[in-house]
Coordinates of C-alpha atoms in Angstrom, one line a residue:
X1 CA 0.0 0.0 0.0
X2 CA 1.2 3.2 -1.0
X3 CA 1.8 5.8 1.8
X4 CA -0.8 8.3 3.0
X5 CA -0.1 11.6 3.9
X6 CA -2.2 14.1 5.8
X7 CA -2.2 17.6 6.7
X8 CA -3.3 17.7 10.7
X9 CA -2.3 20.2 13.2
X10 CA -1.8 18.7 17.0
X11 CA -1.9 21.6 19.2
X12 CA -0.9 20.3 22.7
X13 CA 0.4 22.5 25.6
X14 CA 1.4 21.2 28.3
X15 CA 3.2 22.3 31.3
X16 CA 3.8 19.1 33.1
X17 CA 6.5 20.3 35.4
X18 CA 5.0 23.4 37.8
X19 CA 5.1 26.8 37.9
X20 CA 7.1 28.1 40.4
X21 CA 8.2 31.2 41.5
X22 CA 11.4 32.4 41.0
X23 CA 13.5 32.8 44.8
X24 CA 13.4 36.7 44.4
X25 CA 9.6 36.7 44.0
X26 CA 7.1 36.5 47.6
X27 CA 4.1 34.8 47.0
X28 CA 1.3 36.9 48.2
X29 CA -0.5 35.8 51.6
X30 CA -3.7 35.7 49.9
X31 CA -2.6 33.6 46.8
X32 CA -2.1 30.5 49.1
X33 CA -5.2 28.5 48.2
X34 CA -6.1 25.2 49.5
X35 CA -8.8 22.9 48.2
X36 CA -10.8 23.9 51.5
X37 CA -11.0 27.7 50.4
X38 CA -11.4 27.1 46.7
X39 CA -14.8 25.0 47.8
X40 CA -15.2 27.4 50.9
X41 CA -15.4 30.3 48.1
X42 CA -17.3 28.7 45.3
X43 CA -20.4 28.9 44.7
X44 CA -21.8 26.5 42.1
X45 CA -25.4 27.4 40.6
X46 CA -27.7 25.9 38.8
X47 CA -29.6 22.1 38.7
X48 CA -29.9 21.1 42.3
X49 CA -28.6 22.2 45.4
X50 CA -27.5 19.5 47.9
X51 CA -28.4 19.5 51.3
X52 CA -25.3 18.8 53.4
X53 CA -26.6 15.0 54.7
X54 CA -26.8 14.8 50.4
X55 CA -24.5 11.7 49.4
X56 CA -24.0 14.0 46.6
X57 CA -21.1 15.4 48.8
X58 CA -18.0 13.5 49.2
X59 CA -14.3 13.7 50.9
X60 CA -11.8 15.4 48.9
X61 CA -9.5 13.2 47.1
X62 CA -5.6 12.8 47.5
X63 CA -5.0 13.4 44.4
X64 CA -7.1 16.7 44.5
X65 CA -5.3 17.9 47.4
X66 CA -2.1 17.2 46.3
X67 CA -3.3 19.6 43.2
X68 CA -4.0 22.1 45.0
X69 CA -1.1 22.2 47.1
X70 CA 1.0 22.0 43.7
X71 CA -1.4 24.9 42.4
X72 CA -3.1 27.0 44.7
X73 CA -2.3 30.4 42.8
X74 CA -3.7 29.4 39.2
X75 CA -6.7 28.5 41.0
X76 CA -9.6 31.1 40.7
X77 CA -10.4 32.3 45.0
X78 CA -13.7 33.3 43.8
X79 CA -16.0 31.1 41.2
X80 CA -19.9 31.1 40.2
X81 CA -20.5 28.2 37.9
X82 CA -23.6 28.1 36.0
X83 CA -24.0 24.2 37.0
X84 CA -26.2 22.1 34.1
X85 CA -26.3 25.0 31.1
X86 CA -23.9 23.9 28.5
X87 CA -21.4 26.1 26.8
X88 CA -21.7 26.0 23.2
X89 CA -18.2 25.4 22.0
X90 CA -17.0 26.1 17.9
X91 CA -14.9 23.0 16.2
X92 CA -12.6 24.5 13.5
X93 CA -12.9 23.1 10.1
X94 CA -9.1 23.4 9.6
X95 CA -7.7 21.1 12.6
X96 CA -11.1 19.6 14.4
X97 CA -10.2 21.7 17.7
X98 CA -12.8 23.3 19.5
X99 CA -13.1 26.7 20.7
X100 CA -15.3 29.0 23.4
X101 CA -16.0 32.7 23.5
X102 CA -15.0 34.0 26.9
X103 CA -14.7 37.5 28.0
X104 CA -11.3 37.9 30.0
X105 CA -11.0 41.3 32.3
X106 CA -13.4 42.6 30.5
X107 CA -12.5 42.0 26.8
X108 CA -14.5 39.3 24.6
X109 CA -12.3 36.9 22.6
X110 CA -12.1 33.1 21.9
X111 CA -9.5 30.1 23.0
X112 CA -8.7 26.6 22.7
X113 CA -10.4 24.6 24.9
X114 CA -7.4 22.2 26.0
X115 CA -7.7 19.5 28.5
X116 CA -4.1 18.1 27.3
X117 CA -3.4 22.2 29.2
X118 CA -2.3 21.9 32.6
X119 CA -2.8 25.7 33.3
X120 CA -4.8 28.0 31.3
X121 CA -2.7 30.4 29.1
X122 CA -2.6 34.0 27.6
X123 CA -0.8 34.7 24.3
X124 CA 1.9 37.3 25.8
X125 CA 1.3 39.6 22.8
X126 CA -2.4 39.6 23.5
X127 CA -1.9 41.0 26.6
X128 CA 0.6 43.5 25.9
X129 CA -1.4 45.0 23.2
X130 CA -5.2 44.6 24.7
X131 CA -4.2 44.3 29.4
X132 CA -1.2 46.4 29.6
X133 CA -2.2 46.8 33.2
X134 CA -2.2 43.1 34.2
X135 CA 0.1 42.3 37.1
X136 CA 3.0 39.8 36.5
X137 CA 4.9 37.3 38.5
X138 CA 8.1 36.0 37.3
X139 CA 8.0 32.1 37.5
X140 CA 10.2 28.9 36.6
X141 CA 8.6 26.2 34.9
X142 CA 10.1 22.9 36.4
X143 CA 10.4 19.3 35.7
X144 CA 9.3 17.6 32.4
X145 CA 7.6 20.2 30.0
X146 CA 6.9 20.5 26.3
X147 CA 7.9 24.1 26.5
X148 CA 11.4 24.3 24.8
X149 CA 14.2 26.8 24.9
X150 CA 14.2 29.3 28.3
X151 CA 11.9 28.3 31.4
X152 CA 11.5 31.8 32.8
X153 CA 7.9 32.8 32.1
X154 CA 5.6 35.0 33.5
X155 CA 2.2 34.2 35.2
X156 CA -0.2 37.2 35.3
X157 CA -2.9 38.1 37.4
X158 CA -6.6 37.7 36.0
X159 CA -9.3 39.6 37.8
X160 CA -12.2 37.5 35.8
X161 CA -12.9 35.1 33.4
X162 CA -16.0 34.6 32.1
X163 CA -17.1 31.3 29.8
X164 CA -20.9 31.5 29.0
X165 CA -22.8 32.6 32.3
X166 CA -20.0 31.0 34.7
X167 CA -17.4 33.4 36.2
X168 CA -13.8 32.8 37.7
X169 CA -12.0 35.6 39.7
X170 CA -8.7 36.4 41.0
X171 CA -6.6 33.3 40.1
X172 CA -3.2 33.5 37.7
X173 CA -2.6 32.4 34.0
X174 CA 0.3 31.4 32.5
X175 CA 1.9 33.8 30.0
X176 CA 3.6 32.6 26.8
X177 CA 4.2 33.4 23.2
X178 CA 1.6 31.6 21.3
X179 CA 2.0 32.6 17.9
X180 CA 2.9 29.4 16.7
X181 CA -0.6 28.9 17.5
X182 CA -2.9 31.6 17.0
X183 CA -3.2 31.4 13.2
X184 CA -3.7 28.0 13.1
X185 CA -7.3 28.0 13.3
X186 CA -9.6 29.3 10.0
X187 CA -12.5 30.4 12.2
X188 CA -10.4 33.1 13.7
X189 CA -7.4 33.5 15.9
X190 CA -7.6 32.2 19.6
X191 CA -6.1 34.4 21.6
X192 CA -5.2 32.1 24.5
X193 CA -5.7 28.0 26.2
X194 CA -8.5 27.1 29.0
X195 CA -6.8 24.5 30.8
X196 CA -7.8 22.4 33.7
X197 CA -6.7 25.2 36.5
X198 CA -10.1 26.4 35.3
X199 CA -11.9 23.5 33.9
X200 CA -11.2 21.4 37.0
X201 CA -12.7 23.6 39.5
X202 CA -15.8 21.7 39.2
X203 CA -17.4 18.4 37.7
X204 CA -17.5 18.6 34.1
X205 CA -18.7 17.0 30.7
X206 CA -17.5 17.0 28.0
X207 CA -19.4 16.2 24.8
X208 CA -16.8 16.5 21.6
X209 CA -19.2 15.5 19.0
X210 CA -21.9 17.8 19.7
X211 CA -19.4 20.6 20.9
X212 CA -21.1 20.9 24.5
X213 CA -19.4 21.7 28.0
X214 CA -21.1 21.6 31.0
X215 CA -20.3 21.4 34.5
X216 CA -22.8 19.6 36.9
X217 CA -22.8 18.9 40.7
X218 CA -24.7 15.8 39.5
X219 CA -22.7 12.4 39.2
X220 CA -24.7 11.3 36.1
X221 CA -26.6 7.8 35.5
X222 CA -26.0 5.5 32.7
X223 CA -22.0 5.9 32.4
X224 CA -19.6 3.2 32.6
X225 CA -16.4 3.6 35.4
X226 CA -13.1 4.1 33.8
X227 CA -9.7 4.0 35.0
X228 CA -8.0 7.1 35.2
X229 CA -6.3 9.6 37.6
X230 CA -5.5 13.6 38.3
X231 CA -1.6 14.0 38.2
X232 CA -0.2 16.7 40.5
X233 CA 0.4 19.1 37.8
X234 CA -2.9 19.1 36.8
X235 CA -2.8 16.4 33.5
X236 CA -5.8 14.2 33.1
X237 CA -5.3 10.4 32.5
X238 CA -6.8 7.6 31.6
X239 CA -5.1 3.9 31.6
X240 CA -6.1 1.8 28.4
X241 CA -4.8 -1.6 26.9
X242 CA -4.3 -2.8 24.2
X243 CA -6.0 -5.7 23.1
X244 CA -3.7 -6.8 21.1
X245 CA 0.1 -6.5 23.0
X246 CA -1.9 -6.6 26.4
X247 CA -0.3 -3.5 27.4
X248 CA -1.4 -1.1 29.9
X249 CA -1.0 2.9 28.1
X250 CA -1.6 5.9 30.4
X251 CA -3.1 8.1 28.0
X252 CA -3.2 12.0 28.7
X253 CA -7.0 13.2 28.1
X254 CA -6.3 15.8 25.2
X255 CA -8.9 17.7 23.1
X256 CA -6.0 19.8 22.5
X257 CA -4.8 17.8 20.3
X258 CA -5.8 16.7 16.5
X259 CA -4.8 13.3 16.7
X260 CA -4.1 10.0 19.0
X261 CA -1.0 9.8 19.8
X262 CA 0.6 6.5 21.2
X263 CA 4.6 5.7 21.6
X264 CA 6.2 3.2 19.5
X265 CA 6.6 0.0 22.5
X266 CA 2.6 0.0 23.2
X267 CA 1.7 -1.0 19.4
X268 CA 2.4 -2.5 16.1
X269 CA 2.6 -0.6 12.9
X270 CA 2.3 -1.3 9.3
X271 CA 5.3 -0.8 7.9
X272 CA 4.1 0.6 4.3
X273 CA 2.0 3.6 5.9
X274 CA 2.6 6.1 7.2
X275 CA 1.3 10.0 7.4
X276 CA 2.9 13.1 6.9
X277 CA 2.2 15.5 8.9
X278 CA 1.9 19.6 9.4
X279 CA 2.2 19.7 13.4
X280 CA 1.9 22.9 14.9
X281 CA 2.3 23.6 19.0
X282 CA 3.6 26.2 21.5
X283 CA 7.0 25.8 20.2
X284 CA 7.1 26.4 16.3
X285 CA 4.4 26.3 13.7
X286 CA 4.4 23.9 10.7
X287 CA 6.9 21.3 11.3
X288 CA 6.8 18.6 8.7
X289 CA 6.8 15.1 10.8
X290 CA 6.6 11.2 9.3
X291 CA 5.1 9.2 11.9
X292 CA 3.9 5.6 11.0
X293 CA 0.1 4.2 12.1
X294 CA -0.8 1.7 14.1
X295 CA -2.6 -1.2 12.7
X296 CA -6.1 -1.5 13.8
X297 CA -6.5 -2.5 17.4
X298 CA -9.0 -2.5 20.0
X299 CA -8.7 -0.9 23.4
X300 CA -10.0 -1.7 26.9
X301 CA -10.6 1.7 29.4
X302 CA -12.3 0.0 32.6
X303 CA -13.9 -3.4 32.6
X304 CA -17.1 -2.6 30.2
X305 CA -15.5 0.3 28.1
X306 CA -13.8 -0.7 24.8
X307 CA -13.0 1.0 21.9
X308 CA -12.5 -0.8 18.2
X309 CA -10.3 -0.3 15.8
X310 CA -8.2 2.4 17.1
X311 CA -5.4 3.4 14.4
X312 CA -2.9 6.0 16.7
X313 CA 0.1 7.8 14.9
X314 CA 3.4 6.5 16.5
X315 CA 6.0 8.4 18.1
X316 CA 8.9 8.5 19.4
X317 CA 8.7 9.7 22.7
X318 CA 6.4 8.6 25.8
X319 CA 3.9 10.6 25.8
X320 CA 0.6 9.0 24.9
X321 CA -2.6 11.3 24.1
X322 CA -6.3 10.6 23.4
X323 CA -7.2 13.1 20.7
X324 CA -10.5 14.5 19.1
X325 CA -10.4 11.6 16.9
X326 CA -11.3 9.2 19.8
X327 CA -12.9 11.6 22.3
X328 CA -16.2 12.0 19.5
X329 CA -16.7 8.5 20.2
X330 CA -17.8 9.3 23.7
X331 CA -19.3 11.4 26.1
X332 CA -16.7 12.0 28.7
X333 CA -17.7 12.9 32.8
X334 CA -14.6 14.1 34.8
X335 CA -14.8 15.0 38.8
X336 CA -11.3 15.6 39.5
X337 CA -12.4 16.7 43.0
X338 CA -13.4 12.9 43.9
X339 CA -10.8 12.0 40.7
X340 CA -13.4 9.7 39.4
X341 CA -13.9 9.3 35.5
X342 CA -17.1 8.0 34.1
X343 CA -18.0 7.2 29.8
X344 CA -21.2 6.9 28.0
X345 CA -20.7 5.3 24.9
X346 CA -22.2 7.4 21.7
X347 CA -24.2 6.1 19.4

């Protein structure tokens, strides 16, 4: 078979080692959150409203508190989620990503809805031209990243966010040139990444196919368990196998990105295809990449969950994503709160 070639984009950003700040820089006294203040100060709206004997309300997980104490700062102090009204999101025609109109400090624009992003993130040029005003905070981004070249950003101060009738106050963003980025999309440039430091203040769906979000306080009915965990840097994963090798893949939960992504040791390609690729992220836009594709292979998430004939791109390195490609399959329910992860097949 001759080869295939494609023109995709996989827009990924993630800051898997955390923000920090520099030695000369104080943190604040009141930018020390803890998971007890950020529920202490929320207040989520809409559907129902428990009762405190509700078993609707659990124990914070480990794995939430260990989050928070990672990532207190880039956590909004104040929130009022509009709980149960979805937020129409926009896939672009050009890479399948989708976007969400928010209004940030006060000025309406549009950005990648990422749950590959670890922080939510302002293109540095955006703010220099449109919140000259905004406070910054000289950080150092530390351990494993996909940010190349100098690790001395900038986190800025965001009095609110707002995404459909939900608001987010006083919490920080990170700050990086995303150019690479911005003009990647033919439905207008996105001026900046909504990552889970926002996303995971609260329950949330996610419906790729119909281009819904909506945070609940309601653990939904008819959803299957899956395996999966909240790393402390905020990633989202879930641990599938592979039917086939009987390898166990921790995939990173990314609508961020175009395309499923799986390293080389956890599959078998076919040696005649392969795909060329256009791949655009934080670092450099366009790059030209050959990676091969996996033969057709089913995968198990959970003990009732499985997805057929999943055909990943193959790389080189370890990171393994779930991309739009598989995430329309499904309607996905995170809590990262209790760190549980529920599925409902689509039809």
């Amino acid at each position: 078979m001759k080869n295939k070639f494609f023109a995709l984009a996989l827009l990924a950003l993630c800051f898997a080692g955390t923000p920090v700040l520099t030695q000369a820089q104080a943190v604040p006294a009141d930018a020390n959150h803890s998971e007890t203040s950020l529920r202490r100060n929320s207040h989520l709206s809409g559907e129902r409203k428990p009762r405190p004997e509700d078993p609707q309300i659990k124990q914070i997980s480990d794995a939430f508190r260990t989050y928070c104490r990672f990532n207190g700062p880039f956590l909004p102090k104040k929130m009022s989620i509009d709980c149960g009204a979805p937020v129409v999101l926009t896939r672009d025609p050009k890479n399948g990503l989708l976007t969400v109109p928010v209004t940030i400090n006060g000025i309406g624009c549009r950005m990648l809805l990422d749950t590959g992003a670890t922080h939510t993130t302002l293109d540095e040029n955006f703010v220099k031209e449109h919140m000259p005003e905004m406070k910054s905070i000289p950080i150092m981004i530390s351990g494993p990243t996909n940010v190349k070249g100098n690790r001395q950003k900038e986190a800025g101060v965001v009095e609110e966010l707002r995404i459909g009738n939900s608001r987010f106050r006083d919490f920080w963003v990170m700050k990086h040139d995303l150019s690479p980025i911005r003009h990647n999309f033919s439905a207008g440039e996105v001026v900046g990444i909504i990552g889970i430091s926002t996303l995971g203040t609260a329950p949330f769906y996610l419906d790729v196919r119909e281009k819904t979000l909506t945070w609940t306080r309601i653990r939904p009915t008819g959803f299957s368990p899956v395996n999966g965990t909240l790393e402390p840097n905020g990633s989202l994963a879930l641990f599938a196998k592979n039917k086939d090798t009987g390898m166990i893949i921790p995939f990173k939960i990314d609508c961020g990105a175009s395309f499923t992504l799986v390293p080389k040791k956890y599959w078998s390609d076919e040696p005649t295809r392969t795909a060329l690729l256009s791949v655009t992220d934080i670092n450099a836009h366009g790059q030209n990449q050959a990676l091969r594709i996996g033969i057709p292979s089913e995968i198990e998430i959970g003990d009732t969950v499985k997805l057929d004939a999943v055909k990943p791109m193959l790389g080189e390195e370890e990171l393994a994503l779930f991309g739009v490609d598989l995430l329309r399959r499904f309607v996905l329910y995170v809590d990262p709160i209790q760190n549980e992860y529920l599925i409902k097949m689509k039809e």
